[in-house]
Coordinates of C-alpha atoms and ligand atoms in Angstrom, one line a residue:
Chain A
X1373 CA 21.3 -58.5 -130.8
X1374 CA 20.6 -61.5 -129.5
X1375 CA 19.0 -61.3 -125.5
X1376 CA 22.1 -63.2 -124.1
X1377 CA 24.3 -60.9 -126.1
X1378 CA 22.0 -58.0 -124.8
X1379 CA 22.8 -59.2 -121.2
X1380 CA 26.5 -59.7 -121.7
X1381 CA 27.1 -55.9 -123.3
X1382 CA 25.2 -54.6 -120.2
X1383 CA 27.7 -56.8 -118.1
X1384 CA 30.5 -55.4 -120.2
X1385 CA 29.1 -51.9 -119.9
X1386 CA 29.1 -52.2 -116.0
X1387 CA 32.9 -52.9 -115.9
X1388 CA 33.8 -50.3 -118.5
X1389 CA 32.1 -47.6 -116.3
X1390 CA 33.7 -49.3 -112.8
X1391 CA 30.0 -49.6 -111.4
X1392 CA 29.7 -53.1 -109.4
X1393 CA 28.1 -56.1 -110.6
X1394 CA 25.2 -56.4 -107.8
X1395 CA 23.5 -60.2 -107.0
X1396 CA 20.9 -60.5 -108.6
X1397 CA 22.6 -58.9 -112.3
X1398 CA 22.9 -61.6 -114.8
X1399 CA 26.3 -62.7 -114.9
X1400 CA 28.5 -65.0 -117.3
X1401 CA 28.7 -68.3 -115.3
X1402 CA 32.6 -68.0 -115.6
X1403 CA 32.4 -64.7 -113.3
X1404 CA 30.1 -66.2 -111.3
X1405 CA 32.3 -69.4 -110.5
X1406 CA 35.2 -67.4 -110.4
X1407 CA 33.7 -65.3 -107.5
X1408 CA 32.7 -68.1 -106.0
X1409 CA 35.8 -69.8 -105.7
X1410 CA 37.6 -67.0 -104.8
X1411 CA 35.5 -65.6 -101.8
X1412 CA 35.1 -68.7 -100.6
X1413 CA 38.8 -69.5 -100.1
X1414 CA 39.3 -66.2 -98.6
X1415 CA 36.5 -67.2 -96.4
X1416 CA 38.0 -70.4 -95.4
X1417 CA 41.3 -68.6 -94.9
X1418 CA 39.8 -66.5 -92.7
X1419 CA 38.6 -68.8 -91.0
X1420 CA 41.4 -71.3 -90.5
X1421 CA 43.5 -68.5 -89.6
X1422 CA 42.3 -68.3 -86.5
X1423 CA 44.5 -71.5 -85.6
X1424 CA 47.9 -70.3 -85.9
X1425 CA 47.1 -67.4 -83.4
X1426 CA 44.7 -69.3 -81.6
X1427 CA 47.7 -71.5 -80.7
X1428 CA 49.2 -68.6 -78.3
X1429 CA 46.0 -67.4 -76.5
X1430 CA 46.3 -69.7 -73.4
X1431 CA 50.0 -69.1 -73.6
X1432 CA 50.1 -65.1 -74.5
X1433 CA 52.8 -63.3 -71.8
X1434 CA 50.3 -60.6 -69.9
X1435 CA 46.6 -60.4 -69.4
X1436 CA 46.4 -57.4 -71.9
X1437 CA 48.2 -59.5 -74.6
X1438 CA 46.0 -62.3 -74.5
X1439 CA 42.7 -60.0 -74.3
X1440 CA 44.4 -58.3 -77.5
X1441 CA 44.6 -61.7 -79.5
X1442 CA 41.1 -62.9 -78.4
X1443 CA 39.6 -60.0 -80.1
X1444 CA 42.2 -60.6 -82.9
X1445 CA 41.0 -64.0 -83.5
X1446 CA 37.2 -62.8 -82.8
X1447 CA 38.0 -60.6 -85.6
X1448 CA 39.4 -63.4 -88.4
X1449 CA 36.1 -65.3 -87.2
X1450 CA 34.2 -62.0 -88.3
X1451 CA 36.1 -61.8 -91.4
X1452 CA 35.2 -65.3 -92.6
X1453 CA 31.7 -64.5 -91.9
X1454 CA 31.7 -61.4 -93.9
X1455 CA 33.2 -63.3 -96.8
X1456 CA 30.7 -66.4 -96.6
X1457 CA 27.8 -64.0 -96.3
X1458 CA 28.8 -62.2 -100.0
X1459 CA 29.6 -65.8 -101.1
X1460 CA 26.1 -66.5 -100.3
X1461 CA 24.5 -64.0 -102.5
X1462 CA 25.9 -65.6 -105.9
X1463 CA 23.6 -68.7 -105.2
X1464 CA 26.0 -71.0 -103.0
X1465 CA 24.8 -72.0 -99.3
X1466 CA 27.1 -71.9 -96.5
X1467 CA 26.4 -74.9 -95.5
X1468 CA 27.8 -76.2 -99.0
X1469 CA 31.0 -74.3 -98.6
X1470 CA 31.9 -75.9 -95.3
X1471 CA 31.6 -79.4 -96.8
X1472 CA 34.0 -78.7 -99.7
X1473 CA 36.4 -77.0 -97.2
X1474 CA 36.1 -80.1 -95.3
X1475 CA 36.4 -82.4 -98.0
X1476 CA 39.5 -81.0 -99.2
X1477 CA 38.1 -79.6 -102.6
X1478 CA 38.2 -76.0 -101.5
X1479 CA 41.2 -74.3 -100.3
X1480 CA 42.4 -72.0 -98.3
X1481 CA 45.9 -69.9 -98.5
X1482 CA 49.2 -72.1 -97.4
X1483 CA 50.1 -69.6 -95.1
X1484 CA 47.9 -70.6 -92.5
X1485 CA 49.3 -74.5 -93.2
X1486 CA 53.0 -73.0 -91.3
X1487 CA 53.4 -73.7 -87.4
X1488 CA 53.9 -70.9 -84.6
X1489 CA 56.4 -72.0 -82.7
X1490 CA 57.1 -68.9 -80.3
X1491 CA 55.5 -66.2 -79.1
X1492 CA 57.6 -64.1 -81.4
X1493 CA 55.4 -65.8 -84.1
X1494 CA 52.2 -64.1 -83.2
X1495 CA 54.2 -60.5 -83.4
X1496 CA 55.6 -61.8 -87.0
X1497 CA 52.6 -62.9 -88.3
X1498 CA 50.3 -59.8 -87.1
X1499 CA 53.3 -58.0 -88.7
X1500 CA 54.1 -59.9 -92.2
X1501 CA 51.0 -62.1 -92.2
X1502 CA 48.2 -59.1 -91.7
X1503 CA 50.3 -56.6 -93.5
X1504 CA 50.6 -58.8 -96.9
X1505 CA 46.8 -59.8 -96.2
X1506 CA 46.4 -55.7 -95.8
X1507 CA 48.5 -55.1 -99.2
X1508 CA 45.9 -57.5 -101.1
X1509 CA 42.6 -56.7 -99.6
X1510 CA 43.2 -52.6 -99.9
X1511 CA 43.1 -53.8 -103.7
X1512 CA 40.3 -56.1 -103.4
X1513 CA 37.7 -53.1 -102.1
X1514 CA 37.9 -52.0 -105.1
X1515 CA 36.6 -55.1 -107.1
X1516 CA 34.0 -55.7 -109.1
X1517 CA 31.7 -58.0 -106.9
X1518 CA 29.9 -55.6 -105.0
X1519 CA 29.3 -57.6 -102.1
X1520 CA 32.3 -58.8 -101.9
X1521 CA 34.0 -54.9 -102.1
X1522 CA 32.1 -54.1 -99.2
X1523 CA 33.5 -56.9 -97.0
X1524 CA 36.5 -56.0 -97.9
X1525 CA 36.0 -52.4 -96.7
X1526 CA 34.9 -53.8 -93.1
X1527 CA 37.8 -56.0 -92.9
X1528 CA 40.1 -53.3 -94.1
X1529 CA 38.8 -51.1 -91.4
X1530 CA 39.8 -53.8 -89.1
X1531 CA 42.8 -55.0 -90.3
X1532 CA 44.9 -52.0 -89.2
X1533 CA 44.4 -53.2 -85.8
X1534 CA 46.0 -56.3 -86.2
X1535 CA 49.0 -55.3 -87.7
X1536 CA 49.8 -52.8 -85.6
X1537 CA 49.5 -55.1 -82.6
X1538 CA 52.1 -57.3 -84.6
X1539 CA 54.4 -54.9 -84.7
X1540 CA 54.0 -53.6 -81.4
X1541 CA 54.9 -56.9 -80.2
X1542 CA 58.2 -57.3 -82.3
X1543 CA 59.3 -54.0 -81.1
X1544 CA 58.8 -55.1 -76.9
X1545 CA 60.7 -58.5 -78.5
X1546 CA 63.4 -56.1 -80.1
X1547 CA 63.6 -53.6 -77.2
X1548 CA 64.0 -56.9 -74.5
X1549 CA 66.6 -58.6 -73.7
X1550 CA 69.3 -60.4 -76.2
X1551 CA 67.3 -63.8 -76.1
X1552 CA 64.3 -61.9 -76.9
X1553 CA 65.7 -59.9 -79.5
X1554 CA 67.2 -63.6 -81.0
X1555 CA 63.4 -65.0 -80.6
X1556 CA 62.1 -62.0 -82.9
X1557 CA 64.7 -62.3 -85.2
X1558 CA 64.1 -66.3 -85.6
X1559 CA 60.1 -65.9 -86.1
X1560 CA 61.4 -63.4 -88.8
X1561 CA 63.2 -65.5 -90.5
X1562 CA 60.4 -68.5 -90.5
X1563 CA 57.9 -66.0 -91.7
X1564 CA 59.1 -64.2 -94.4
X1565 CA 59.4 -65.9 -97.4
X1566 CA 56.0 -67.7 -97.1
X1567 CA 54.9 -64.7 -96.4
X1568 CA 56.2 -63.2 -99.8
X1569 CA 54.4 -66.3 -101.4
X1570 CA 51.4 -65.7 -100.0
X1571 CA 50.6 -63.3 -102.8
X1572 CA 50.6 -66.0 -105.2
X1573 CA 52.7 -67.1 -107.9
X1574 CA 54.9 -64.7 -110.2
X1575 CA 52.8 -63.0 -113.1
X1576 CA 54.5 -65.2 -115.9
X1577 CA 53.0 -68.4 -114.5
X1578 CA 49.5 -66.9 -113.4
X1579 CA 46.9 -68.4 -115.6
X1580 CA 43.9 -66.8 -114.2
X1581 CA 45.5 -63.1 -114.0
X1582 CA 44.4 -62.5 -117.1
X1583 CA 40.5 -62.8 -117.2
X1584 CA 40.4 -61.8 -113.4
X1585 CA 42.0 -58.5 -114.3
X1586 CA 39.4 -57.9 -117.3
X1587 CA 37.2 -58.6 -114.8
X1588 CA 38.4 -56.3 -112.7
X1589 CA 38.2 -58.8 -110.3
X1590 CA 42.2 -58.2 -109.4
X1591 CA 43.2 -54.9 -110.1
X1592 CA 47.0 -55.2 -109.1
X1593 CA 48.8 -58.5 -109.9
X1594 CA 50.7 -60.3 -108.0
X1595 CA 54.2 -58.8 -108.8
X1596 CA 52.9 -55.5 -108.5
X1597 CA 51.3 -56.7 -104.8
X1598 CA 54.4 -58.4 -103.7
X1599 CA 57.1 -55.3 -104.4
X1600 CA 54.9 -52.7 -102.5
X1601 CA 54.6 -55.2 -100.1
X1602 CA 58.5 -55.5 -99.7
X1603 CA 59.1 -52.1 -100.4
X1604 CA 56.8 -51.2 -97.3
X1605 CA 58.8 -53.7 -95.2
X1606 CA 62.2 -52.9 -95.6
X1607 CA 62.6 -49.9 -93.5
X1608 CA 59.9 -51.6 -91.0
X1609 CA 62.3 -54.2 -90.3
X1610 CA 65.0 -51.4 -90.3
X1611 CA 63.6 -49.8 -87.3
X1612 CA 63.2 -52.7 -85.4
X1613 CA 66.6 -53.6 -85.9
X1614 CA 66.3 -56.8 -87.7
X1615 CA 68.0 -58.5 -90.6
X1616 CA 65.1 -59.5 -93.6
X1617 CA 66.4 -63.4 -94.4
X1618 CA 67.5 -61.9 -97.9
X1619 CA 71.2 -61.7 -99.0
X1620 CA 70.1 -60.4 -102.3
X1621 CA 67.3 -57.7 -100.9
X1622 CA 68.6 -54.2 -102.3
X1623 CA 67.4 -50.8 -102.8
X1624 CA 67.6 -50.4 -107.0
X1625 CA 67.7 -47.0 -107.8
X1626 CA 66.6 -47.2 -111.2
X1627 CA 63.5 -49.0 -111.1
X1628 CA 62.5 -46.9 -107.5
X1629 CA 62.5 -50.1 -105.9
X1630 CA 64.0 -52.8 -103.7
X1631 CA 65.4 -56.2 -105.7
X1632 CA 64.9 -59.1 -103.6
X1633 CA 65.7 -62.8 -104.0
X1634 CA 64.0 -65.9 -105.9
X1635 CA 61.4 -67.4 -104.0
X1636 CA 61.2 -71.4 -103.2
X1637 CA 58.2 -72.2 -105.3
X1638 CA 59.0 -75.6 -105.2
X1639 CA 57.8 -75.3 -101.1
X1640 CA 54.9 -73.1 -101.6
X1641 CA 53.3 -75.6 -104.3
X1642 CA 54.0 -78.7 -101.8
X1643 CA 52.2 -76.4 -99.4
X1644 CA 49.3 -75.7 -101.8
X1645 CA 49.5 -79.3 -102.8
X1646 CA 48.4 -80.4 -99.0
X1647 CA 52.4 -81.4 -97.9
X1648 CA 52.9 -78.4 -95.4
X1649 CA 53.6 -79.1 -92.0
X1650 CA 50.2 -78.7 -90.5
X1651 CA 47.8 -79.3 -93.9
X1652 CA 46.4 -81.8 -92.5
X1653 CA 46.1 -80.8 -88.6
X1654 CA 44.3 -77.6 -89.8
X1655 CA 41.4 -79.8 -91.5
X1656 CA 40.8 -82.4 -88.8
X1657 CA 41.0 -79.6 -86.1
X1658 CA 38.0 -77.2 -88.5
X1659 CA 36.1 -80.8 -88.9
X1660 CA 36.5 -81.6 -85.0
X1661 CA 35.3 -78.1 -83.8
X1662 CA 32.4 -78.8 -86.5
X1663 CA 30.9 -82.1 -85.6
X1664 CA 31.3 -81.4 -81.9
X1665 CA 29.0 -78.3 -81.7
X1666 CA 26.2 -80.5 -84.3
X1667 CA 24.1 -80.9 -80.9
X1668 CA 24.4 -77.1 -80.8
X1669 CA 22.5 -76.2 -83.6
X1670 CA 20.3 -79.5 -82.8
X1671 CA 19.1 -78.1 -79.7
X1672 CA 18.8 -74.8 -80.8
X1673 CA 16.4 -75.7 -84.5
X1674 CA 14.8 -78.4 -81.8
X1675 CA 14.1 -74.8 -79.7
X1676 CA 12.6 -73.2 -82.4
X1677 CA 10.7 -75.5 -83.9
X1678 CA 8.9 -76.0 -79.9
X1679 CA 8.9 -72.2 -80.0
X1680 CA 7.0 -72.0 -83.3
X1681 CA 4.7 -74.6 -82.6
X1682 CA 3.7 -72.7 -79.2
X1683 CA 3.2 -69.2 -80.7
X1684 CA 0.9 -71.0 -83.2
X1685 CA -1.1 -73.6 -80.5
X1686 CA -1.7 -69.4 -79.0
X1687 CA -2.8 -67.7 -81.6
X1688 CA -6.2 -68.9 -82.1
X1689 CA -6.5 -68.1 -78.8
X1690 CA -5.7 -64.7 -78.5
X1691 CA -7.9 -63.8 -81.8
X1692 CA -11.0 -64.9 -79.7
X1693 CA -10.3 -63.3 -77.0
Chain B
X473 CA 47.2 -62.3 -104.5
X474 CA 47.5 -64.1 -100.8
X475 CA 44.0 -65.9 -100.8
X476 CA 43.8 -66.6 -104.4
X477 CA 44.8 -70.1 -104.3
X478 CA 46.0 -71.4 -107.2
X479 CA 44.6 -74.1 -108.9
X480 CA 47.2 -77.2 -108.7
X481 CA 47.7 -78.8 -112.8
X482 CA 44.7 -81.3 -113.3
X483 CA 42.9 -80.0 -110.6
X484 CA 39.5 -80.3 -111.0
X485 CA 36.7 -77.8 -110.1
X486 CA 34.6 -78.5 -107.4
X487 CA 30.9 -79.0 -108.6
X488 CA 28.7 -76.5 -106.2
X489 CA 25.2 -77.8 -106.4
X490 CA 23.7 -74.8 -104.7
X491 CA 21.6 -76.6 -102.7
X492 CA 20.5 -75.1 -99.8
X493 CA 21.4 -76.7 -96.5
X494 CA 21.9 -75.8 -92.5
X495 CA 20.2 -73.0 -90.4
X496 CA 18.1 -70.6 -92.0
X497 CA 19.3 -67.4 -93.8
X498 CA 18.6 -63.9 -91.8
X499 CA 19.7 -60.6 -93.6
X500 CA 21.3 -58.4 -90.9
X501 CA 20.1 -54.0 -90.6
X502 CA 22.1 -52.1 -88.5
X503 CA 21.1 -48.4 -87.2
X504 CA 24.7 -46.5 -86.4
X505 CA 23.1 -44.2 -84.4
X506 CA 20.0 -42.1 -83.2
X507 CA 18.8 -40.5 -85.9
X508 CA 19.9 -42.3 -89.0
X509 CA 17.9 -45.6 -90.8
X510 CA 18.4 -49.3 -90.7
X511 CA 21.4 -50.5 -93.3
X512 CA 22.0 -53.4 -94.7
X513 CA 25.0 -55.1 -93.7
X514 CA 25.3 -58.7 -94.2
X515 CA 23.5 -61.9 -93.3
X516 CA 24.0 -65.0 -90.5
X517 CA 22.9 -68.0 -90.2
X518 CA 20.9 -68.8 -86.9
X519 CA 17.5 -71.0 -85.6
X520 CA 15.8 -68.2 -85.0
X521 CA 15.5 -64.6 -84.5
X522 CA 16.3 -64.4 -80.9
X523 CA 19.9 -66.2 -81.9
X524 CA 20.2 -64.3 -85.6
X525 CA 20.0 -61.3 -83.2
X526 CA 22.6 -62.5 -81.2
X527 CA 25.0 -63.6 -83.6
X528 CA 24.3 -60.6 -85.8
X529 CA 25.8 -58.5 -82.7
X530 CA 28.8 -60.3 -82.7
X531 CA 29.4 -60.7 -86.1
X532 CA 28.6 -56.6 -87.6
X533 CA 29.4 -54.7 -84.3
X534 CA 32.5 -55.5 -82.2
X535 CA 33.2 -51.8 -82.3
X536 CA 29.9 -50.0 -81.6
X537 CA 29.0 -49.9 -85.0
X538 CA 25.1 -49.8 -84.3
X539 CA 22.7 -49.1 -81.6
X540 CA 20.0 -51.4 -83.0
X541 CA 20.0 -54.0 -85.2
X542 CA 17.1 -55.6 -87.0
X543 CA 16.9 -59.3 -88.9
X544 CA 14.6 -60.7 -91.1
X545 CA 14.4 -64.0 -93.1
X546 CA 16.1 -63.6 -96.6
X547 CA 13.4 -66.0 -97.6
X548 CA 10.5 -62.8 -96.8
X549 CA 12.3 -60.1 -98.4
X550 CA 10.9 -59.2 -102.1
X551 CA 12.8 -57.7 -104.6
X552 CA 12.2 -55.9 -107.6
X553 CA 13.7 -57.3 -111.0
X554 CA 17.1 -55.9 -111.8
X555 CA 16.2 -56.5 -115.7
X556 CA 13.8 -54.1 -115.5
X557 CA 15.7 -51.8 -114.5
X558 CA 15.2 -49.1 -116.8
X559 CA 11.3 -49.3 -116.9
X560 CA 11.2 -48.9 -113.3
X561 CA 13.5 -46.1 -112.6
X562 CA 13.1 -43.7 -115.3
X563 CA 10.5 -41.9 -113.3
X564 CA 12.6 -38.7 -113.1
X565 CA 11.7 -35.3 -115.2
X566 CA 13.5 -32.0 -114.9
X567 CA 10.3 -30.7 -113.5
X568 CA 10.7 -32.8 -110.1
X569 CA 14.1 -30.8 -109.6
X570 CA 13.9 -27.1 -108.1
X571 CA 16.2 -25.9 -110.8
X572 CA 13.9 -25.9 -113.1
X573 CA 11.9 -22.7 -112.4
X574 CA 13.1 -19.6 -113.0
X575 CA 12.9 -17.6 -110.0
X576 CA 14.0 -13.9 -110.0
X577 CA 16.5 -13.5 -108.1
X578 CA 15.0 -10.3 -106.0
X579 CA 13.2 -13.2 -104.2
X580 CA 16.4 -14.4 -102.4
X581 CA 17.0 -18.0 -100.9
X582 CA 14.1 -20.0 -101.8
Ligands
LIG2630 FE1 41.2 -61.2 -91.5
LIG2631 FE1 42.6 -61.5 -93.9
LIG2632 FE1 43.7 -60.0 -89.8

């Protein structure tokens, strides 16, 4: 054996006994990209999620609603930081990361490109938005990136929280008056099919399930995510008392599962492909917030380099004394 | 899977350069509780130590999760070489494990 051949059967030998693959393991440069890529869009997702919800907090009904979505958004902040952290240890800076987010040649998931219009939105997304991102990332702590299962088992832990809040929040909607009840059911109706896309395109036309899944990078595809994601909101919607925006959606007995309509891939890939209705406000808003804290971290490397000259200009000192 | 994106046909695969870049690297140790060590957790970025502190509290503990936290500059921690793995760690011999004397059993808990 070769010593690259060597190093991949010990990579090989790693997945085949479902131990992680740690930072500093060798790695085919494949895996390693392919990590890359995909932490760092969940990063970025994240990250630019916190603009749909961050929409409502000036706006949220009670005191108690907006301190909820403050730490909600706190939270997605947190997320994105967990994920650029164990993006980190395969050899990428942060710093790079944020320009190829802001250049457009790293993206983040289309969901996050979709306006909300009501407060009715913030219940729908915590709801659909968290529960799909919930459905995905249960799967992802079980990946074969070690750092990046362990972020994955902080957000998880934290996740819970937000779509329970979601939900709470469609169920005062759809316990209030008819108006109310009419606002729920509209954010509803906006929400779910993107929602339903998020998980990605259907198996057939995946070209990347493949080698992710030998990888054990993905360990349920995106099929398999989407129907228990559907088949866990069904009677959810039930009890609330609203209508999923599906005439086909029913429960088939045979396969144990529900059936539920085609999906409008022709409007997910003009989302993906930078067309959605707020691509492009996402971007300028992530760049704006960017370039106008610079004299932050100017001042504050300005503060340490004073700092560290001072504890040096006292050392000498303090020896001889 | 929802923050898989896909890659659009003809797309072409950002370049990473992997150059370093921005406010320095801090690893991030984070003691649950009284009694129990330091765990690694994560990293920040931050100018330095006083702000890694700070930001590592906000980042790994909105919901208690420590009582202390320590940071330290990724760039001062050593590591040991993951290739030699097996010449490093193969230090154990039954001999280091109690079960390997026979003890009669008249002694009791021992
Ligand atoms: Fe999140
Ligand atoms: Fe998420
Ligand atoms: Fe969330």
């Amino acid at each position: 054996m070769t010593s690259v051949e060597k190093l991949e059967a010990r990579f090989e030998e790693i997945l085949a006994n479902d131990e992680k693959v740690e930072p500093r393991d060798w790695m085919p440069e494949a895996y390693r990209k392919t990590m890359i890529r995909q932490i760092a869009q969940h990063a970025h997702s994240e990250v630019i999620g916190q603009q749909p919800e961050g929409n409502w907090v000036t706006r949220a009904p009670t005191l108690k609603r907006k301190a909820i979505l403050m730490a909600k958004v706190q939270d997605e902040a947190g997320h994105g930081l967990y994920l650029y952290s164990a993006a980190e240890t395969l050899g990428i800076s942060r710093h790079e990361l944020n320009e190829l987010l802001h250049s457009g040649r790293q993206k983040y998931s289309s969901i996050f490109n979709y306006p909300t219009l009501s407060w009715a939105d913030i219940g729908a997304v915590g709801w659909l938005v968290d529960g799909a991102a919930i459905t995905n990332q249960v799967m992802l702590t079980r990946t074969s990136y070690g750092p990046y299962a362990r972020a994955m088992i902080r957000i998880c832990k934290e996740e819970s929280f937000h779509q329970r809040q979601g939900f709470e929040i469609m169920m005062t909607l759809t316990s209030g008056t008819e108006a109310q009840k009419a606002m729920a059911q509209d954010a509803l109706n906006r929400w779910w099919w993107p929602s339903l896309a998020m998980f990605g395109p259907p198996d057939a036309e995946s070209t990347h399930t493949e080698q992710s899944v030998a990888w054990k990078i993905k360990l349920e595809t995106n099929d398999e995510l989407r129907q228990k994601f559907v088949d866990m909101s069904v009677p959810q919607a039930e009890l609330l008392g609203l209508t999923l925006p599906d005439p086909d959606l029913i429960w088939n007995e045979e396969r144990g599962h529900y059936d539920f309509g085609p999906i409008d891939w022709d409007d997910f890939w003009q989302v993906v492909k930078g067309n959605g209705p707020c691509n492009r406000e996402r971007i300028e808003h992530k760049v704006k917030a960017w370039d106008d804290g610079a004299w932050v971290r100017e001042a504050a490397t300005a503060h340490a380099e004073r700092q560290a000259r001072r504890a040096a200009a006292a050392a000498p000192a303090q020896e001889a004394a | 899977m929802s923050y898989d994106v896909p890659a659009i046909e003809g797309e072409v695969e950002a370049e990473l350069s992997g150059a370093p870049g921005g406010l320095p690297l801090w690893e991030v140790f984070v003691r649950a509780d009284r009694g129990l060590n330091h765990v690694h957790c994560g990293s920040v970025h931050a100018a330095d130590a006083d702000l890694a502190l700070r930001n590592a509290r906000d980042v790994y503990t909105r919901r208690r999760e420590g009582v202390s936290i320590w940071v330290v500059p990724s760039s001062q921690i050593s590591a040991s070489d993951p290739d030699t793995k097996e010449a490093w760690f193969d230090t154990d011999h039954p001999y280091r494990h109690p079960t390997f004397y026979e003890i009669p059993d008249e002694v009791g808990h021992m």
